[in-house]
CSV table of N, CA and C in Angstrom, one decimal:
chain,number,residue,atom,x,y,z
A,1,UNK,N,25.0,-13.2,65.0
A,1,UNK,CA,23.6,-13.6,64.9
A,1,UNK,C,22.9,-12.8,63.8
A,2,UNK,N,23.4,-11.5,63.5
A,2,UNK,CA,22.8,-10.7,62.5
A,2,UNK,C,23.0,-11.4,61.1
A,3,UNK,N,24.2,-12.0,61.0
A,3,UNK,CA,24.6,-12.6,59.7
A,3,UNK,C,23.7,-13.9,59.5
A,4,UNK,N,23.5,-14.6,60.6
A,4,UNK,CA,22.6,-15.8,60.5
A,4,UNK,C,21.2,-15.4,60.1
A,5,UNK,N,20.7,-14.3,60.7
A,5,UNK,CA,19.4,-13.8,60.2
A,5,UNK,C,19.3,-13.5,58.8
A,6,UNK,N,20.4,-12.8,58.3
A,6,UNK,CA,20.5,-12.4,56.9
A,6,UNK,C,20.5,-13.6,56.0
A,7,UNK,N,21.2,-14.6,56.4
A,7,UNK,CA,21.3,-15.9,55.6
A,7,UNK,C,20.0,-16.6,55.6
A,8,UNK,N,19.3,-16.6,56.8
A,8,UNK,CA,18.0,-17.3,56.9
A,8,UNK,C,17.0,-16.6,56.0
A,9,UNK,N,17.0,-15.2,56.0
A,9,UNK,CA,16.1,-14.5,55.1
A,9,UNK,C,16.4,-14.8,53.6
A,10,UNK,N,17.6,-14.9,53.3
A,10,UNK,CA,18.0,-15.2,51.9
A,10,UNK,C,17.4,-16.6,51.5
A,11,UNK,N,17.5,-17.5,52.4
A,11,UNK,CA,17.0,-18.9,52.1
A,11,UNK,C,15.5,-18.8,52.0
A,12,UNK,N,14.8,-18.1,52.9
A,12,UNK,CA,13.3,-18.0,52.8
A,12,UNK,C,12.9,-17.4,51.5
A,13,UNK,N,13.6,-16.3,51.1
A,13,UNK,CA,13.2,-15.6,49.9
A,13,UNK,C,13.3,-16.5,48.7
A,14,UNK,N,14.4,-17.3,48.7
A,14,UNK,CA,14.6,-18.2,47.5
A,14,UNK,C,13.5,-19.2,47.5
A,15,UNK,N,13.2,-19.8,48.6
A,15,UNK,CA,12.1,-20.8,48.7
A,15,UNK,C,10.8,-20.4,48.1
A,16,UNK,N,10.5,-19.1,48.2
A,16,UNK,CA,9.2,-18.5,47.8
A,16,UNK,C,9.1,-18.0,46.4
A,17,UNK,N,10.2,-18.1,45.7
A,17,UNK,CA,10.3,-17.6,44.3
A,17,UNK,C,9.8,-18.6,43.3
A,18,UNK,N,9.1,-18.1,42.2
A,18,UNK,CA,8.8,-19.0,41.1
A,18,UNK,C,10.1,-19.4,40.5
A,19,UNK,N,10.0,-20.6,39.8
A,19,UNK,CA,11.2,-21.2,39.3
A,19,UNK,C,11.9,-20.3,38.3
A,20,UNK,N,11.2,-19.5,37.4
A,20,UNK,CA,11.8,-18.7,36.4
A,20,UNK,C,12.6,-17.5,37.1
A,21,UNK,N,12.2,-17.1,38.3
A,21,UNK,CA,13.0,-16.0,39.0
A,21,UNK,C,14.1,-16.6,39.9
A,22,UNK,N,14.2,-17.9,40.0
A,22,UNK,CA,15.1,-18.5,40.9
A,22,UNK,C,16.6,-18.2,40.5
A,23,UNK,N,16.9,-18.4,39.3
A,23,UNK,CA,18.3,-18.2,38.8
A,23,UNK,C,18.7,-16.7,39.1
A,24,UNK,N,17.9,-15.8,38.7
A,24,UNK,CA,18.2,-14.3,38.9
A,24,UNK,C,18.4,-14.1,40.4
A,25,UNK,N,17.5,-14.5,41.2
A,25,UNK,CA,17.6,-14.3,42.7
A,25,UNK,C,18.7,-15.0,43.3
A,26,UNK,N,19.1,-16.2,42.9
A,26,UNK,CA,20.2,-16.9,43.4
A,26,UNK,C,21.5,-16.2,43.2
A,27,UNK,N,21.6,-15.6,42.0
A,27,UNK,CA,22.9,-14.8,41.8
A,27,UNK,C,23.0,-13.6,42.7
A,28,UNK,N,21.9,-12.9,42.9
A,28,UNK,CA,21.9,-11.8,43.8
A,28,UNK,C,22.2,-12.2,45.2
A,29,UNK,N,21.5,-13.3,45.6
A,29,UNK,CA,21.7,-13.7,47.0
A,29,UNK,C,23.1,-14.3,47.2
A,30,UNK,N,23.7,-14.9,46.2
A,30,UNK,CA,25.1,-15.4,46.3
A,30,UNK,C,26.0,-14.2,46.5
A,31,UNK,N,25.7,-13.1,45.8
A,31,UNK,CA,26.5,-11.8,46.0
A,31,UNK,C,26.4,-11.3,47.4
A,32,UNK,N,25.1,-11.3,47.9
A,32,UNK,CA,24.9,-10.8,49.3
A,32,UNK,C,25.6,-11.7,50.3
A,33,UNK,N,25.4,-13.0,50.1
A,33,UNK,CA,26.1,-13.9,51.0
A,33,UNK,C,27.6,-13.8,51.0
A,34,UNK,N,28.2,-13.7,49.8
A,34,UNK,CA,29.6,-13.5,49.7
A,34,UNK,C,30.1,-12.2,50.4
A,35,UNK,N,29.3,-11.2,50.1
A,35,UNK,CA,29.7,-9.9,50.7
A,35,UNK,C,29.6,-9.9,52.2
A,36,UNK,N,28.5,-10.6,52.7
A,36,UNK,CA,28.4,-10.7,54.2
A,36,UNK,C,29.5,-11.5,54.8
A,37,UNK,N,29.9,-12.6,54.2
A,37,UNK,CA,31.0,-13.4,54.7
A,37,UNK,C,32.3,-12.7,54.7
A,38,UNK,N,32.6,-11.9,53.6
A,38,UNK,CA,33.8,-11.1,53.5
A,38,UNK,C,33.8,-10.1,54.6
A,39,UNK,N,32.7,-9.4,54.8
A,39,UNK,CA,32.6,-8.4,55.9
A,39,UNK,C,32.9,-9.0,57.3
A,40,UNK,N,32.3,-10.2,57.5
A,40,UNK,CA,32.4,-10.9,58.7
A,40,UNK,C,33.9,-11.3,58.9
A,41,UNK,N,34.6,-11.8,57.9
A,41,UNK,CA,36.0,-12.2,58.0
A,41,UNK,C,36.8,-10.9,58.3
A,42,UNK,N,36.5,-9.8,57.7
A,42,UNK,CA,37.2,-8.6,57.9
A,42,UNK,C,37.1,-8.1,59.4
A,43,UNK,N,35.9,-8.2,59.9
A,43,UNK,CA,35.7,-7.8,61.3
A,43,UNK,C,36.5,-8.7,62.3
A,44,UNK,N,36.5,-10.0,62.0
A,44,UNK,CA,37.2,-11.0,62.8
A,44,UNK,C,38.7,-10.6,62.8
A,45,UNK,N,39.2,-10.4,61.6
A,45,UNK,CA,40.6,-10.1,61.4
A,45,UNK,C,41.0,-8.8,62.2
A,46,UNK,N,40.1,-7.8,62.0
A,46,UNK,CA,40.4,-6.5,62.7
A,46,UNK,C,40.4,-6.7,64.2
A,47,UNK,N,39.5,-7.5,64.7
A,47,UNK,CA,39.4,-7.8,66.2
A,47,UNK,C,40.7,-8.4,66.6
A,48,UNK,N,41.2,-9.4,65.9
A,48,UNK,CA,42.5,-10.0,66.3
A,48,UNK,C,43.6,-9.0,66.2
A,49,UNK,N,43.7,-8.2,65.2
A,49,UNK,CA,44.8,-7.2,65.1
A,49,UNK,C,44.7,-6.2,66.3
A,50,UNK,N,43.6,-5.8,66.7
A,50,UNK,CA,43.4,-4.9,67.8
A,50,UNK,C,43.9,-5.6,69.1
A,51,UNK,N,43.5,-6.9,69.3
A,51,UNK,CA,43.9,-7.7,70.4
A,51,UNK,C,45.4,-7.9,70.5
A,52,UNK,N,46.1,-8.0,69.3
A,52,UNK,CA,47.5,-8.1,69.3
A,52,UNK,C,48.2,-6.9,69.8
A,53,UNK,N,47.6,-5.8,69.8
A,53,UNK,CA,48.2,-4.5,70.2
A,53,UNK,C,47.8,-4.2,71.7
A,54,UNK,N,47.0,-5.1,72.4
A,54,UNK,CA,46.6,-4.8,73.7
A,54,UNK,C,47.7,-5.1,74.7
A,55,UNK,N,48.5,-4.1,75.1
A,55,UNK,CA,49.6,-4.3,76.0
A,55,UNK,C,49.2,-4.6,77.4
A,56,UNK,N,48.0,-4.5,77.8
A,56,UNK,CA,47.5,-4.8,79.1
A,56,UNK,C,47.3,-6.3,79.4
A,57,UNK,N,47.1,-7.1,78.3
A,57,UNK,CA,46.7,-8.5,78.5
A,57,UNK,C,47.5,-9.4,77.6
A,58,UNK,N,48.6,-10.0,78.1
A,58,UNK,CA,49.4,-10.9,77.3
A,58,UNK,C,48.5,-12.1,76.8
A,59,UNK,N,47.6,-12.5,77.7
A,59,UNK,CA,46.8,-13.7,77.3
A,59,UNK,C,45.9,-13.4,76.1
A,60,UNK,N,45.4,-12.2,76.0
A,60,UNK,CA,44.6,-11.8,74.8
A,60,UNK,C,45.5,-11.7,73.6
A,61,UNK,N,46.7,-11.2,73.7
A,61,UNK,CA,47.6,-11.1,72.6
A,61,UNK,C,48.0,-12.5,72.1
A,62,UNK,N,48.2,-13.4,73.1
A,62,UNK,CA,48.5,-14.8,72.7
A,62,UNK,C,47.4,-15.5,72.0
A,63,UNK,N,46.2,-15.3,72.5
A,63,UNK,CA,45.0,-15.9,71.8
A,63,UNK,C,44.8,-15.3,70.4
A,64,UNK,N,45.0,-14.0,70.3
A,64,UNK,CA,44.9,-13.3,69.0
A,64,UNK,C,46.0,-13.8,68.0
A,65,UNK,N,47.2,-14.0,68.5
A,65,UNK,CA,48.3,-14.5,67.7
A,65,UNK,C,48.0,-15.9,67.2
A,66,UNK,N,47.4,-16.7,68.0
A,66,UNK,CA,47.1,-18.1,67.6
A,66,UNK,C,45.9,-18.2,66.7
A,67,UNK,N,44.9,-17.4,67.0
A,67,UNK,CA,43.6,-17.5,66.3
A,67,UNK,C,43.4,-16.7,65.0
A,68,UNK,N,44.3,-15.8,64.8
A,68,UNK,CA,44.2,-14.9,63.6
A,68,UNK,C,44.2,-15.7,62.3
A,69,UNK,N,44.9,-16.8,62.4
A,69,UNK,CA,45.0,-17.7,61.2
A,69,UNK,C,43.7,-18.3,60.9
A,70,UNK,N,42.8,-18.4,61.8
A,70,UNK,CA,41.5,-19.0,61.6
A,70,UNK,C,40.7,-18.2,60.6
A,71,UNK,N,41.0,-16.9,60.5
A,71,UNK,CA,40.3,-16.0,59.5
A,71,UNK,C,40.6,-16.4,58.1
A,72,UNK,N,41.7,-17.2,57.9
A,72,UNK,CA,42.1,-17.7,56.6
A,72,UNK,C,42.5,-16.6,55.7
A,73,UNK,N,42.7,-15.4,56.2
A,73,UNK,CA,43.1,-14.3,55.4
A,73,UNK,C,44.5,-13.9,55.8
A,74,UNK,N,45.4,-14.0,54.9
A,74,UNK,CA,46.7,-13.5,55.2
A,74,UNK,C,47.0,-12.4,54.2
A,75,UNK,N,47.0,-11.2,54.7
A,75,UNK,CA,47.2,-10.0,53.9
A,75,UNK,C,48.3,-9.2,54.6
A,76,UNK,N,48.7,-8.2,53.9
A,76,UNK,CA,49.8,-7.4,54.5
A,76,UNK,C,49.5,-6.9,55.9
A,77,UNK,N,48.3,-6.5,56.1
A,77,UNK,CA,47.9,-6.0,57.5
A,77,UNK,C,48.1,-7.1,58.5
A,78,UNK,N,47.7,-8.3,58.2
A,78,UNK,CA,47.9,-9.4,59.2
A,78,UNK,C,49.4,-9.7,59.4
A,79,UNK,N,50.1,-9.8,58.3
A,79,UNK,CA,51.5,-10.1,58.3
A,79,UNK,C,52.2,-9.0,59.2
A,80,UNK,N,51.9,-7.8,58.9
A,80,UNK,CA,52.5,-6.6,59.7
A,80,UNK,C,52.2,-6.8,61.2
A,81,UNK,N,51.0,-7.1,61.5
A,81,UNK,CA,50.6,-7.2,62.9
A,81,UNK,C,51.3,-8.3,63.6
A,82,UNK,N,51.3,-9.5,62.9
A,82,UNK,CA,52.0,-10.6,63.5
A,82,UNK,C,53.5,-10.4,63.6
A,83,UNK,N,54.1,-9.8,62.6
A,83,UNK,CA,55.5,-9.5,62.6
A,83,UNK,C,55.9,-8.5,63.7
A,84,UNK,N,55.1,-7.5,63.9
A,84,UNK,CA,55.3,-6.5,65.0
A,84,UNK,C,55.2,-7.2,66.3
A,85,UNK,N,54.3,-8.1,66.4
A,85,UNK,CA,54.2,-8.9,67.7
A,85,UNK,C,55.4,-9.8,67.9
A,86,UNK,N,55.9,-10.5,66.8
A,86,UNK,CA,57.0,-11.3,66.8
A,86,UNK,C,58.3,-10.5,67.2
A,87,UNK,N,58.4,-9.4,66.7
A,87,UNK,CA,59.6,-8.6,66.9
A,87,UNK,C,59.6,-7.8,68.2
A,88,UNK,N,58.4,-7.4,68.7
A,88,UNK,CA,58.4,-6.4,69.8
A,88,UNK,C,57.7,-6.8,71.1
A,89,UNK,N,56.9,-7.8,71.0
A,89,UNK,CA,56.1,-8.1,72.2
A,89,UNK,C,57.0,-8.5,73.4
A,90,UNK,N,56.7,-8.0,74.6
A,90,UNK,CA,57.5,-8.2,75.7
A,90,UNK,C,57.4,-9.7,76.3
A,91,UNK,N,56.4,-10.4,75.8
A,91,UNK,CA,56.1,-11.8,76.3
A,91,UNK,C,56.6,-12.8,75.3
A,92,UNK,N,57.5,-13.7,75.8
A,92,UNK,CA,58.1,-14.7,74.9
A,92,UNK,C,57.0,-15.6,74.3
A,93,UNK,N,56.1,-16.0,75.1
A,93,UNK,CA,55.0,-16.9,74.6
A,93,UNK,C,54.2,-16.3,73.5
A,94,UNK,N,54.0,-15.0,73.6
A,94,UNK,CA,53.2,-14.3,72.6
A,94,UNK,C,54.0,-14.2,71.3
A,95,UNK,N,55.3,-13.9,71.4
A,95,UNK,CA,56.2,-13.9,70.2
A,95,UNK,C,56.3,-15.3,69.6
A,96,UNK,N,56.3,-16.3,70.3
A,96,UNK,CA,56.4,-17.7,69.8
A,96,UNK,C,55.0,-18.0,69.1
A,97,UNK,N,53.9,-17.6,69.6
A,97,UNK,CA,52.6,-17.8,69.0
A,97,UNK,C,52.5,-17.0,67.7
A,98,UNK,N,53.1,-15.8,67.6
A,98,UNK,CA,53.1,-15.0,66.4
A,98,UNK,C,53.9,-15.8,65.4
A,99,UNK,N,55.1,-16.3,65.8
A,99,UNK,CA,56.0,-17.0,64.9
A,99,UNK,C,55.3,-18.3,64.3
A,100,UNK,N,54.6,-19.0,65.2
A,100,UNK,CA,53.9,-20.2,64.7
A,100,UNK,C,52.8,-19.8,63.7
A,101,UNK,N,52.0,-18.7,64.0
A,101,UNK,CA,51.0,-18.3,63.0
A,101,UNK,C,51.6,-17.9,61.7
A,102,UNK,N,52.7,-17.1,61.7
A,102,UNK,CA,53.3,-16.7,60.5
A,102,UNK,C,53.9,-17.9,59.7
A,103,UNK,N,54.4,-18.9,60.4
A,103,UNK,CA,55.0,-20.0,59.7
A,103,UNK,C,53.9,-20.9,59.0
A,104,UNK,N,52.7,-20.8,59.4
A,104,UNK,CA,51.6,-21.5,58.7
A,104,UNK,C,51.5,-20.9,57.3
A,105,UNK,N,51.8,-19.7,57.1
A,105,UNK,CA,51.7,-19.0,55.8
A,105,UNK,C,53.0,-18.9,55.1
A,106,UNK,N,54.0,-19.8,55.4
A,106,UNK,CA,55.3,-19.7,54.9
A,106,UNK,C,55.5,-19.6,53.4
A,107,UNK,N,54.5,-20.0,52.6
A,107,UNK,CA,54.5,-20.0,51.2
A,107,UNK,C,54.4,-18.5,50.6
A,108,UNK,N,53.9,-17.7,51.4
A,108,UNK,CA,53.7,-16.3,51.0
A,108,UNK,C,55.1,-15.6,51.1
A,109,UNK,N,55.5,-15.0,49.9
A,109,UNK,CA,56.8,-14.3,49.9
A,109,UNK,C,57.0,-13.3,51.0
A,110,UNK,N,56.0,-12.5,51.3
A,110,UNK,CA,56.1,-11.5,52.3
A,110,UNK,C,56.4,-12.1,53.7
A,111,UNK,N,55.8,-13.2,54.0
A,111,UNK,CA,56.0,-13.9,55.2
A,111,UNK,C,57.4,-14.4,55.3
A,112,UNK,N,57.9,-15.0,54.3
A,112,UNK,CA,59.3,-15.5,54.3
A,112,UNK,C,60.3,-14.3,54.5
A,113,UNK,N,60.1,-13.3,53.8
A,113,UNK,CA,60.9,-12.1,53.9
A,113,UNK,C,60.9,-11.5,55.4
A,114,UNK,N,59.7,-11.4,55.9
A,114,UNK,CA,59.6,-10.9,57.3
A,114,UNK,C,60.3,-11.8,58.3
A,115,UNK,N,60.1,-13.1,58.1
A,115,UNK,CA,60.7,-14.0,59.1
A,115,UNK,C,62.3,-13.9,59.0
A,116,UNK,N,62.8,-13.8,57.8
A,116,UNK,CA,64.3,-13.6,57.7
A,116,UNK,C,64.7,-12.3,58.4
A,117,UNK,N,64.0,-11.3,58.1
A,117,UNK,CA,64.3,-9.9,58.7
A,117,UNK,C,64.2,-10.0,60.2
A,118,UNK,N,63.3,-10.8,60.7
A,118,UNK,CA,63.1,-10.9,62.1
A,118,UNK,C,64.3,-11.5,62.9
A,119,UNK,N,65.0,-12.3,62.2
A,119,UNK,CA,66.1,-13.1,62.8
A,119,UNK,C,67.1,-12.1,63.4
A,120,UNK,N,67.4,-11.0,62.8
A,120,UNK,CA,68.4,-10.0,63.3
A,120,UNK,C,67.8,-9.2,64.5
A,121,UNK,N,66.5,-9.2,64.6
A,121,UNK,CA,65.8,-8.4,65.6
A,121,UNK,C,65.6,-9.1,66.9
A,122,UNK,N,65.7,-10.4,66.9
A,122,UNK,CA,65.4,-11.3,68.1
A,122,UNK,C,66.6,-11.2,69.1
A,123,UNK,N,66.2,-10.9,70.3
A,123,UNK,CA,67.2,-10.8,71.4
A,123,UNK,C,66.9,-12.0,72.4
A,124,UNK,N,65.7,-12.5,72.4
A,124,UNK,CA,65.4,-13.7,73.3
A,124,UNK,C,65.9,-14.9,72.6
A,125,UNK,N,66.9,-15.6,73.3
A,125,UNK,CA,67.5,-16.8,72.7
A,125,UNK,C,66.4,-17.9,72.3
A,126,UNK,N,65.4,-18.1,73.1
A,126,UNK,CA,64.4,-19.1,72.8
A,126,UNK,C,63.7,-18.8,71.5
A,127,UNK,N,63.3,-17.5,71.3
A,127,UNK,CA,62.6,-17.1,70.1
A,127,UNK,C,63.5,-17.2,68.9
A,128,UNK,N,64.8,-16.8,69.1
A,128,UNK,CA,65.7,-16.8,68.0
A,128,UNK,C,66.0,-18.2,67.6
A,129,UNK,N,66.2,-19.2,68.5
A,129,UNK,CA,66.5,-20.5,68.2
A,129,UNK,C,65.2,-21.2,67.5
A,130,UNK,N,64.1,-20.9,68.0
A,130,UNK,CA,62.8,-21.4,67.3
A,130,UNK,C,62.7,-20.8,65.9
A,131,UNK,N,63.0,-19.6,65.8
A,131,UNK,CA,62.9,-18.9,64.4
A,131,UNK,C,64.0,-19.6,63.5
A,132,UNK,N,65.1,-19.8,64.0
A,132,UNK,CA,66.2,-20.5,63.1
A,132,UNK,C,65.7,-21.9,62.7
A,133,UNK,N,65.1,-22.6,63.7
A,133,UNK,CA,64.6,-23.9,63.4
A,133,UNK,C,63.5,-23.9,62.3
A,134,UNK,N,62.5,-22.9,62.5
A,134,UNK,CA,61.4,-22.8,61.5
A,134,UNK,C,62.0,-22.4,60.1
A,135,UNK,N,62.9,-21.5,60.1
A,135,UNK,CA,63.4,-21.1,58.8
A,135,UNK,C,64.2,-22.2,58.1
A,136,UNK,N,64.9,-23.0,58.9
A,136,UNK,CA,65.7,-24.1,58.4
A,136,UNK,C,64.7,-25.2,57.8
A,137,UNK,N,63.6,-25.5,58.5
A,137,UNK,CA,62.6,-26.4,58.0
A,137,UNK,C,62.0,-25.9,56.7
A,138,UNK,N,61.8,-24.6,56.6
A,138,UNK,CA,61.2,-24.0,55.4
A,138,UNK,C,62.2,-23.8,54.3
A,139,UNK,N,63.5,-24.1,54.6
A,139,UNK,CA,64.6,-23.9,53.7
A,139,UNK,C,64.5,-22.5,53.0
A,140,UNK,N,64.4,-21.5,53.8
A,140,UNK,CA,64.2,-20.1,53.4
A,140,UNK,C,65.4,-19.6,52.6
A,141,UNK,N,65.1,-18.9,51.6
A,141,UNK,CA,66.2,-18.2,50.8
A,141,UNK,C,66.9,-17.2,51.7
A,142,UNK,N,68.2,-17.0,51.4
A,142,UNK,CA,69.0,-16.0,52.1
A,142,UNK,C,69.3,-16.4,53.6
A,143,UNK,N,68.9,-17.6,54.0
A,143,UNK,CA,69.0,-18.0,55.4
A,143,UNK,C,70.5,-18.2,55.7
A,144,UNK,N,71.3,-18.7,54.8
A,144,UNK,CA,72.7,-19.0,55.1
A,144,UNK,C,73.4,-17.8,55.4
A,145,UNK,N,73.2,-16.7,54.7
A,145,UNK,CA,73.8,-15.4,55.0
A,145,UNK,C,73.5,-14.9,56.4
A,146,UNK,N,72.3,-15.1,56.8
A,146,UNK,CA,71.9,-14.6,58.2
A,146,UNK,C,72.5,-15.6,59.3
A,147,UNK,N,72.5,-16.8,59.0
A,147,UNK,CA,73.1,-17.8,59.9
A,147,UNK,C,74.6,-17.5,60.1
A,148,UNK,N,75.3,-17.1,59.0
A,148,UNK,CA,76.7,-16.8,59.1
A,148,UNK,C,76.9,-15.6,60.0
A,149,UNK,N,76.0,-14.6,60.0
A,149,UNK,CA,76.1,-13.4,60.8
A,149,UNK,C,76.0,-13.8,62.3
A,150,UNK,N,75.1,-14.8,62.6
A,150,UNK,CA,74.9,-15.2,64.0
A,150,UNK,C,76.2,-15.9,64.5
A,151,UNK,N,76.8,-16.8,63.6
A,151,UNK,CA,78.0,-17.5,64.0
A,151,UNK,C,79.1,-16.5,64.3
A,152,UNK,N,79.2,-15.4,63.5
A,152,UNK,CA,80.3,-14.5,63.7
A,152,UNK,C,80.0,-13.4,64.7
A,153,UNK,N,78.8,-13.5,65.3
A,153,UNK,CA,78.4,-12.5,66.4
A,153,UNK,C,79.0,-12.9,67.7
A,154,UNK,N,80.0,-12.1,68.2
A,154,UNK,CA,80.7,-12.4,69.4
A,154,UNK,C,79.7,-12.4,70.6
A,155,UNK,N,78.6,-11.7,70.5
A,155,UNK,CA,77.6,-11.6,71.6
A,155,UNK,C,76.6,-12.7,71.6
A,156,UNK,N,76.5,-13.5,70.6
A,156,UNK,CA,75.5,-14.6,70.5
A,156,UNK,C,75.8,-15.6,71.5
A,157,UNK,N,74.8,-16.1,72.3
A,157,UNK,CA,75.0,-17.1,73.3
A,157,UNK,C,75.4,-18.4,72.6
A,158,UNK,N,76.2,-19.3,73.3
A,158,UNK,CA,76.7,-20.5,72.8
A,158,UNK,C,75.5,-21.4,72.3
A,159,UNK,N,74.4,-21.5,73.0
A,159,UNK,CA,73.3,-22.4,72.6
A,159,UNK,C,72.7,-21.9,71.3
A,160,UNK,N,72.7,-20.6,71.1
A,160,UNK,CA,72.1,-20.1,69.8
A,160,UNK,C,73.1,-20.4,68.7
A,161,UNK,N,74.4,-20.3,69.0
A,161,UNK,CA,75.4,-20.6,67.9
A,161,UNK,C,75.3,-22.1,67.6
A,162,UNK,N,75.1,-23.0,68.7
A,162,UNK,CA,75.0,-24.4,68.4
A,162,UNK,C,73.8,-24.7,67.5
A,163,UNK,N,72.7,-24.1,67.8
A,163,UNK,CA,71.5,-24.3,67.0
A,163,UNK,C,71.7,-23.8,65.6
A,164,UNK,N,72.5,-22.7,65.4
A,164,UNK,CA,72.8,-22.2,64.1
A,164,UNK,C,73.7,-23.1,63.4
A,165,UNK,N,74.7,-23.7,64.0
A,165,UNK,CA,75.6,-24.7,63.4
A,165,UNK,C,74.8,-25.9,62.9
A,166,UNK,N,73.9,-26.3,63.8
A,166,UNK,CA,73.1,-27.5,63.4
A,166,UNK,C,72.2,-27.2,62.2
A,167,UNK,N,71.7,-25.9,62.1
A,167,UNK,CA,70.9,-25.5,60.9
A,167,UNK,C,71.7,-25.4,59.7
A,168,UNK,N,73.0,-24.9,59.8
A,168,UNK,CA,73.9,-24.8,58.7
A,168,UNK,C,74.2,-26.2,58.2
A,169,UNK,N,74.4,-27.2,59.1
A,169,UNK,CA,74.6,-28.6,58.6
A,169,UNK,C,73.4,-29.1,57.9
A,170,UNK,N,72.2,-28.9,58.5
A,170,UNK,CA,71.0,-29.4,57.9
A,170,UNK,C,70.8,-28.9,56.5
A,171,UNK,N,71.0,-27.6,56.3
A,171,UNK,CA,70.9,-27.0,55.0
A,171,UNK,C,71.9,-27.5,54.0
A,172,UNK,N,73.0,-27.9,54.5
A,172,UNK,CA,74.0,-28.4,53.5
A,172,UNK,C,73.7,-29.8,53.0
A,173,UNK,N,72.8,-30.5,53.6
A,173,UNK,CA,72.5,-31.9,53.2
A,173,UNK,C,71.6,-31.9,51.9
């Protein structure tokens, strides 16, 4: 509501200016408005990052993982927070939400890199199979090498290996 008041004041100030002062004032107010919006986005992003780390409430972590993308800002801090959630959260649904949010920004090189790295860290078969599926759809670089590791892993569950074989076949087409 503070930001709404600031924006309302800017509009009122512009309406009362003589025409010759309007261009100068508009430039200043655009700067103020841009700065206010950037600060507001930063606050929203930080709120979600803090919620991702709230180990007392899986529901808050899930909401943060799904809504952090609404800030439309993908920077190293957001990628790190979502990756940490994907790799370490005790709740499968929260890890899947983090994966979904990261996959929205798949064109970012850092996101692709982190998703590939995450493949080796996944112990939950559901998350691992979903990650394999996402990376296959994205046709991520270096995926074949990681898929070969899974096929050769004697401890990998059969259904994970089946998903991996299916992805290898899809990538070969």
